[in-house]
PDB file of C-alpha atoms in Angstrom:
ATOM      1  CA  UNK A   1      -4.361  38.525 -59.256  1.00 43.00           C
ATOM      2  CA  UNK A   2      -1.028  37.843 -58.619  1.00 46.00           C
ATOM      3  CA  UNK A   3      -0.077  34.059 -57.756  1.00 57.00           C
ATOM      4  CA  UNK A   4       2.070  33.420 -54.852  1.00 82.00           C
ATOM      5  CA  UNK A   5       1.582  37.024 -53.377  1.00 92.00           C
ATOM      6  CA  UNK A   6       0.222  38.861 -50.464  1.00 96.00           C
ATOM      7  CA  UNK A   7      -2.109  41.575 -51.856  1.00 97.00           C
ATOM      8  CA  UNK A   8      -2.850  44.252 -49.103  1.00 98.00           C
ATOM      9  CA  UNK A   9      -4.722  47.410 -49.179  1.00 98.00           C
ATOM     10  CA  UNK A  10      -3.339  50.135 -47.039  1.00 98.00           C
ATOM     11  CA  UNK A  11      -4.610  53.281 -46.253  1.00 97.00           C
ATOM     12  CA  UNK A  12      -2.228  55.294 -43.791  1.00 95.00           C
ATOM     13  CA  UNK A  13       0.945  55.055 -43.239  1.00 94.00           C
ATOM     14  CA  UNK A  14       2.339  52.392 -45.322  1.00 96.00           C
ATOM     15  CA  UNK A  15       1.238  53.924 -48.555  1.00 96.00           C
ATOM     16  CA  UNK A  16       4.264  55.683 -50.451  1.00 95.00           C
ATOM     17  CA  UNK A  17       5.593  58.307 -49.052  1.00 93.00           C
ATOM     18  CA  UNK A  18       4.562  57.977 -45.673  1.00 93.00           C
ATOM     19  CA  UNK A  19       7.003  56.834 -42.762  1.00 93.00           C
ATOM     20  CA  UNK A  20       6.511  53.449 -42.465  1.00 95.00           C
ATOM     21  CA  UNK A  21       6.445  52.423 -46.549  1.00 95.00           C
ATOM     22  CA  UNK A  22       9.831  52.260 -46.478  1.00 93.00           C
ATOM     23  CA  UNK A  23      10.217  49.790 -43.360  1.00 94.00           C
ATOM     24  CA  UNK A  24       7.593  47.737 -43.592  1.00 95.00           C
ATOM     25  CA  UNK A  25       7.511  47.211 -47.606  1.00 95.00           C
ATOM     26  CA  UNK A  26      10.417  46.050 -48.337  1.00 94.00           C
ATOM     27  CA  UNK A  27       9.286  42.960 -50.152  1.00 96.00           C
ATOM     28  CA  UNK A  28       6.680  44.907 -52.226  1.00 96.00           C
ATOM     29  CA  UNK A  29       6.007  43.938 -55.709  1.00 96.00           C
ATOM     30  CA  UNK A  30       3.540  45.977 -56.832  1.00 96.00           C
ATOM     31  CA  UNK A  31       1.348  49.341 -55.932  1.00 97.00           C
ATOM     32  CA  UNK A  32      -1.739  49.825 -57.564  1.00 97.00           C
ATOM     33  CA  UNK A  33      -3.846  53.138 -56.389  1.00 97.00           C
ATOM     34  CA  UNK A  34      -7.335  51.670 -55.170  1.00 97.00           C
ATOM     35  CA  UNK A  35     -10.374  51.974 -53.320  1.00 96.00           C
ATOM     36  CA  UNK A  36     -12.537  50.077 -50.582  1.00 95.00           C
ATOM     37  CA  UNK A  37     -15.906  51.087 -49.506  1.00 94.00           C
ATOM     38  CA  UNK A  38     -15.738  51.848 -45.527  1.00 96.00           C
ATOM     39  CA  UNK A  39     -15.874  54.957 -43.444  1.00 97.00           C
ATOM     40  CA  UNK A  40     -12.359  56.479 -42.511  1.00 97.00           C
ATOM     41  CA  UNK A  41     -10.918  57.905 -39.059  1.00 97.00           C
ATOM     42  CA  UNK A  42      -8.084  60.196 -38.348  1.00 96.00           C
ATOM     43  CA  UNK A  43      -7.795  59.542 -34.469  1.00 95.00           C
ATOM     44  CA  UNK A  44      -6.348  60.941 -31.741  1.00 93.00           C
ATOM     45  CA  UNK A  45      -3.117  58.969 -31.942  1.00 91.00           C
ATOM     46  CA  UNK A  46      -2.075  60.196 -35.077  1.00 92.00           C
ATOM     47  CA  UNK A  47      -3.312  57.644 -37.609  1.00 93.00           C
ATOM     48  CA  UNK A  48      -6.382  56.349 -39.093  1.00 96.00           C
ATOM     49  CA  UNK A  49      -9.057  53.876 -38.645  1.00 96.00           C
ATOM     50  CA  UNK A  50     -10.951  51.794 -41.259  1.00 97.00           C
ATOM     51  CA  UNK A  51     -14.641  50.583 -40.807  1.00 97.00           C
ATOM     52  CA  UNK A  52     -16.091  48.373 -43.401  1.00 95.00           C
ATOM     53  CA  UNK A  53     -19.409  46.856 -44.238  1.00 91.00           C
ATOM     54  CA  UNK A  54     -19.556  43.484 -42.471  1.00 81.00           C
ATOM     55  CA  UNK A  55     -21.285  42.216 -45.701  1.00 82.00           C
ATOM     56  CA  UNK A  56     -17.731  42.946 -48.061  1.00 84.00           C
ATOM     57  CA  UNK A  57     -15.700  40.589 -45.264  1.00 88.00           C
ATOM     58  CA  UNK A  58     -14.899  37.366 -47.589  1.00 89.00           C
ATOM     59  CA  UNK A  59     -12.453  36.403 -44.733  1.00 92.00           C
ATOM     60  CA  UNK A  60     -10.393  36.656 -41.239  1.00 94.00           C
ATOM     61  CA  UNK A  61      -6.434  36.699 -41.491  1.00 95.00           C
ATOM     62  CA  UNK A  62      -5.346  33.884 -39.199  1.00 94.00           C
ATOM     63  CA  UNK A  63      -1.199  33.332 -37.896  1.00 92.00           C
ATOM     64  CA  UNK A  64      -0.881  31.221 -40.901  1.00 94.00           C
ATOM     65  CA  UNK A  65       0.741  33.749 -43.695  1.00 93.00           C
ATOM     66  CA  UNK A  66       0.759  31.058 -46.180  1.00 93.00           C
ATOM     67  CA  UNK A  67      -2.753  29.827 -45.255  1.00 94.00           C
ATOM     68  CA  UNK A  68      -4.010  33.201 -45.540  1.00 94.00           C
ATOM     69  CA  UNK A  69      -2.766  33.343 -48.643  1.00 94.00           C
ATOM     70  CA  UNK A  70      -4.066  30.365 -49.766  1.00 93.00           C
ATOM     71  CA  UNK A  71      -7.064  31.375 -48.616  1.00 92.00           C
ATOM     72  CA  UNK A  72      -7.037  34.850 -50.595  1.00 93.00           C
ATOM     73  CA  UNK A  73      -6.073  32.593 -53.575  1.00 90.00           C
ATOM     74  CA  UNK A  74      -8.744  30.558 -53.281  1.00 88.00           C
ATOM     75  CA  UNK A  75     -11.369  33.054 -52.550  1.00 87.00           C
ATOM     76  CA  UNK A  76     -10.733  35.333 -55.420  1.00 83.00           C
ATOM     77  CA  UNK A  77     -10.187  32.677 -57.598  1.00 78.00           C
ATOM     78  CA  UNK A  78     -14.100  31.528 -57.216  1.00 73.00           C
ATOM     79  CA  UNK A  79     -15.164  34.793 -57.153  1.00 69.00           C
ATOM     80  CA  UNK A  80     -13.405  36.452 -60.188  1.00 63.00           C
ATOM     81  CA  UNK A  81     -14.393  32.956 -62.050  1.00 57.00           C
ATOM     82  CA  UNK A  82     -17.685  34.032 -61.475  1.00 54.00           C
ATOM     83  CA  UNK A  83     -19.475  35.162 -64.307  1.00 45.00           C
ATOM     84  CA  UNK A  84     -21.149  38.025 -62.377  1.00 45.00           C
ATOM     85  CA  UNK A  85     -18.111  39.224 -60.199  1.00 52.00           C
ATOM     86  CA  UNK A  86     -17.843  42.395 -61.925  1.00 52.00           C
ATOM     87  CA  UNK A  87     -21.608  43.353 -62.173  1.00 54.00           C
ATOM     88  CA  UNK A  88     -22.095  41.836 -58.611  1.00 58.00           C
ATOM     89  CA  UNK A  89     -18.739  44.160 -57.147  1.00 60.00           C
ATOM     90  CA  UNK A  90     -20.530  47.135 -59.016  1.00 61.00           C
ATOM     91  CA  UNK A  91     -24.018  46.305 -57.314  1.00 68.00           C
ATOM     92  CA  UNK A  92     -22.280  46.045 -53.852  1.00 70.00           C
ATOM     93  CA  UNK A  93     -20.536  49.299 -54.330  1.00 67.00           C
ATOM     94  CA  UNK A  94     -24.043  51.116 -54.770  1.00 69.00           C
ATOM     95  CA  UNK A  95     -26.007  49.179 -52.683  1.00 73.00           C
ATOM     96  CA  UNK A  96     -23.078  50.536 -49.893  1.00 72.00           C
ATOM     97  CA  UNK A  97     -23.339  53.779 -51.047  1.00 66.00           C
ATOM     98  CA  UNK A  98     -26.889  53.748 -50.386  1.00 66.00           C
ATOM     99  CA  UNK A  99     -26.577  53.275 -47.054  1.00 76.00           C
ATOM    100  CA  UNK A 100     -24.005  55.666 -45.917  1.00 78.00           C
ATOM    101  CA  UNK A 101     -20.901  54.146 -46.897  1.00 90.00           C
ATOM    102  CA  UNK A 102     -18.262  55.519 -48.640  1.00 92.00           C
ATOM    103  CA  UNK A 103     -15.094  54.914 -50.903  1.00 94.00           C
ATOM    104  CA  UNK A 104     -12.008  55.003 -48.497  1.00 97.00           C
ATOM    105  CA  UNK A 105      -8.479  55.928 -51.111  1.00 97.00           C
ATOM    106  CA  UNK A 106      -5.405  53.896 -50.412  1.00 97.00           C
ATOM    107  CA  UNK A 107      -2.952  51.574 -52.634  1.00 98.00           C
ATOM    108  CA  UNK A 108      -3.799  47.987 -53.889  1.00 98.00           C
ATOM    109  CA  UNK A 109       0.161  46.278 -52.395  1.00 98.00           C
ATOM    110  CA  UNK A 110       1.511  42.987 -53.744  1.00 97.00           C
ATOM    111  CA  UNK A 111       3.738  41.627 -51.501  1.00 97.00           C
ATOM    112  CA  UNK A 112       6.795  38.459 -51.972  1.00 95.00           C
ATOM    113  CA  UNK A 113       8.211  36.292 -49.161  1.00 94.00           C
ATOM    114  CA  UNK A 114       5.096  36.398 -47.565  1.00 95.00           C
ATOM    115  CA  UNK A 115       5.217  35.140 -44.368  1.00 95.00           C
ATOM    116  CA  UNK A 116       8.070  37.826 -43.383  1.00 95.00           C
ATOM    117  CA  UNK A 117       5.886  40.668 -44.822  1.00 96.00           C
ATOM    118  CA  UNK A 118       3.175  39.507 -43.183  1.00 95.00           C
ATOM    119  CA  UNK A 119       4.480  38.932 -39.860  1.00 95.00           C
ATOM    120  CA  UNK A 120       5.646  42.703 -40.155  1.00 96.00           C
ATOM    121  CA  UNK A 121       2.204  44.123 -41.063  1.00 96.00           C
ATOM    122  CA  UNK A 122       0.584  42.065 -38.277  1.00 95.00           C
ATOM    123  CA  UNK A 123       2.788  43.710 -36.178  1.00 94.00           C
ATOM    124  CA  UNK A 124       3.112  47.376 -36.918  1.00 95.00           C
ATOM    125  CA  UNK A 125      -0.812  47.215 -36.589  1.00 94.00           C
ATOM    126  CA  UNK A 126      -1.294  45.281 -33.629  1.00 91.00           C
ATOM    127  CA  UNK A 127      -2.519  42.195 -35.125  1.00 94.00           C
ATOM    128  CA  UNK A 128      -2.761  38.913 -33.074  1.00 88.00           C
ATOM    129  CA  UNK A 129      -5.028  35.850 -33.578  1.00 88.00           C
ATOM    130  CA  UNK A 130      -7.080  34.871 -30.455  1.00 82.00           C
ATOM    131  CA  UNK A 131      -5.643  38.347 -28.549  1.00 81.00           C
ATOM    132  CA  UNK A 132      -6.127  41.543 -27.871  1.00 84.00           C
ATOM    133  CA  UNK A 133      -5.888  43.678 -31.285  1.00 89.00           C
ATOM    134  CA  UNK A 134      -6.043  47.451 -32.025  1.00 90.00           C
ATOM    135  CA  UNK A 135      -7.133  46.028 -35.856  1.00 95.00           C
ATOM    136  CA  UNK A 136      -8.465  42.996 -37.731  1.00 94.00           C
ATOM    137  CA  UNK A 137      -7.071  41.955 -40.711  1.00 97.00           C
ATOM    138  CA  UNK A 138      -9.955  40.986 -43.526  1.00 96.00           C
ATOM    139  CA  UNK A 139     -10.206  39.568 -46.750  1.00 96.00           C
ATOM    140  CA  UNK A 140     -12.682  42.465 -49.398  1.00 94.00           C
ATOM    141  CA  UNK A 141     -13.060  43.058 -52.015  1.00 92.00           C
ATOM    142  CA  UNK A 142     -11.112  46.202 -53.655  1.00 93.00           C
ATOM    143  CA  UNK A 143     -11.577  48.231 -56.714  1.00 92.00           C
ATOM    144  CA  UNK A 144      -8.384  48.984 -58.794  1.00 93.00           C
ATOM    145  CA  UNK A 145      -9.611  51.529 -61.716  1.00 91.00           C
ATOM    146  CA  UNK A 146     -12.963  49.271 -63.189  1.00 82.00           C
ATOM    147  CA  UNK A 147     -12.194  45.907 -62.156  1.00 85.00           C
ATOM    148  CA  UNK A 148     -12.555  44.554 -58.112  1.00 86.00           C
ATOM    149  CA  UNK A 149      -9.967  41.808 -56.355  1.00 88.00           C
ATOM    150  CA  UNK A 150      -9.906  40.773 -53.008  1.00 93.00           C
ATOM    151  CA  UNK A 151      -7.057  42.078 -50.803  1.00 96.00           C
ATOM    152  CA  UNK A 152      -6.300  41.619 -47.025  1.00 97.00           C
ATOM    153  CA  UNK A 153      -7.194  45.042 -44.905  1.00 98.00           C
ATOM    154  CA  UNK A 154      -6.401  45.890 -41.676  1.00 98.00           C
ATOM    155  CA  UNK A 155      -9.724  47.179 -40.332  1.00 97.00           C
ATOM    156  CA  UNK A 156     -11.550  48.705 -36.227  1.00 96.00           C
ATOM    157  CA  UNK A 157     -14.437  48.421 -34.954  1.00 93.00           C
ATOM    158  CA  UNK A 158     -16.604  51.090 -33.957  1.00 95.00           C
ATOM    159  CA  UNK A 159     -15.829  50.888 -30.722  1.00 94.00           C
ATOM    160  CA  UNK A 160     -11.924  51.298 -30.831  1.00 94.00           C
ATOM    161  CA  UNK A 161     -12.367  54.278 -33.544  1.00 96.00           C
ATOM    162  CA  UNK A 162     -14.775  55.781 -30.447  1.00 96.00           C
ATOM    163  CA  UNK A 163     -11.797  55.119 -27.985  1.00 95.00           C
ATOM    164  CA  UNK A 164      -9.566  56.978 -30.213  1.00 95.00           C
ATOM    165  CA  UNK A 165     -12.002  59.788 -30.555  1.00 95.00           C
ATOM    166  CA  UNK A 166     -12.677  58.841 -34.260  1.00 94.00           C
ATOM    167  CA  UNK A 167     -12.674  61.630 -36.551  1.00 96.00           C
ATOM    168  CA  UNK A 168     -14.818  61.126 -39.557  1.00 96.00           C
ATOM    169  CA  UNK A 169     -13.044  62.113 -42.823  1.00 96.00           C
ATOM    170  CA  UNK A 170     -15.399  62.490 -45.768  1.00 94.00           C
ATOM    171  CA  UNK A 171     -13.047  62.685 -48.608  1.00 95.00           C
ATOM    172  CA  UNK A 172     -12.145  59.001 -47.993  1.00 95.00           C
ATOM    173  CA  UNK A 173      -8.409  60.040 -48.232  1.00 96.00           C
ATOM    174  CA  UNK A 174      -6.073  59.757 -44.751  1.00 95.00           C
ATOM    175  CA  UNK A 175      -3.682  62.535 -44.816  1.00 85.00           C
ATOM    176  CA  UNK A 176      -1.114  62.574 -41.749  1.00 64.00           C
ATOM    177  CA  UNK A 177      -0.940  66.111 -40.335  1.00 52.00           C
ATOM    178  CA  UNK A 178       1.522  67.530 -37.832  1.00 42.00           C
ATOM    179  CA  UNK A 179       1.172  70.628 -35.509  1.00 34.00           C
TER     180      UNK A 179
END
């Protein structure tokens, strides 16, 4: 884990080469190919929505960016310092597959300037604490190559996916299509 960095898993228009990457990833320090367990949907609005198993959530985002990074670091340290972390993660991954979940592919990004970075991302994803939200920001395990760590990701609930006529993307990889 990168100290004092905001770690975010992205799977849609924030990925490199997509329209929201440059405007919202100004303070990007590093990026790696990564995956989470979930179900990915292409929405009628032209962007993706992600569902994750409830048992994978390790925290919920707040309105305080510094507190969220501190939570990310505390939760990651406690989780990563355990001797069983990597085996536990592999077990969680396998159990999720057995229950019909799959891998969703994207990028793990590390951001500096935490407050400005998170404010921009929350705005883009229509995430606000205590109000109506399109997405929720949650802390989940992310697989990068053969290791696991915790990062924030924007997820939807099943009702929101359905309201946007979500179509399941079996490959777990979102690619924007144009008509």
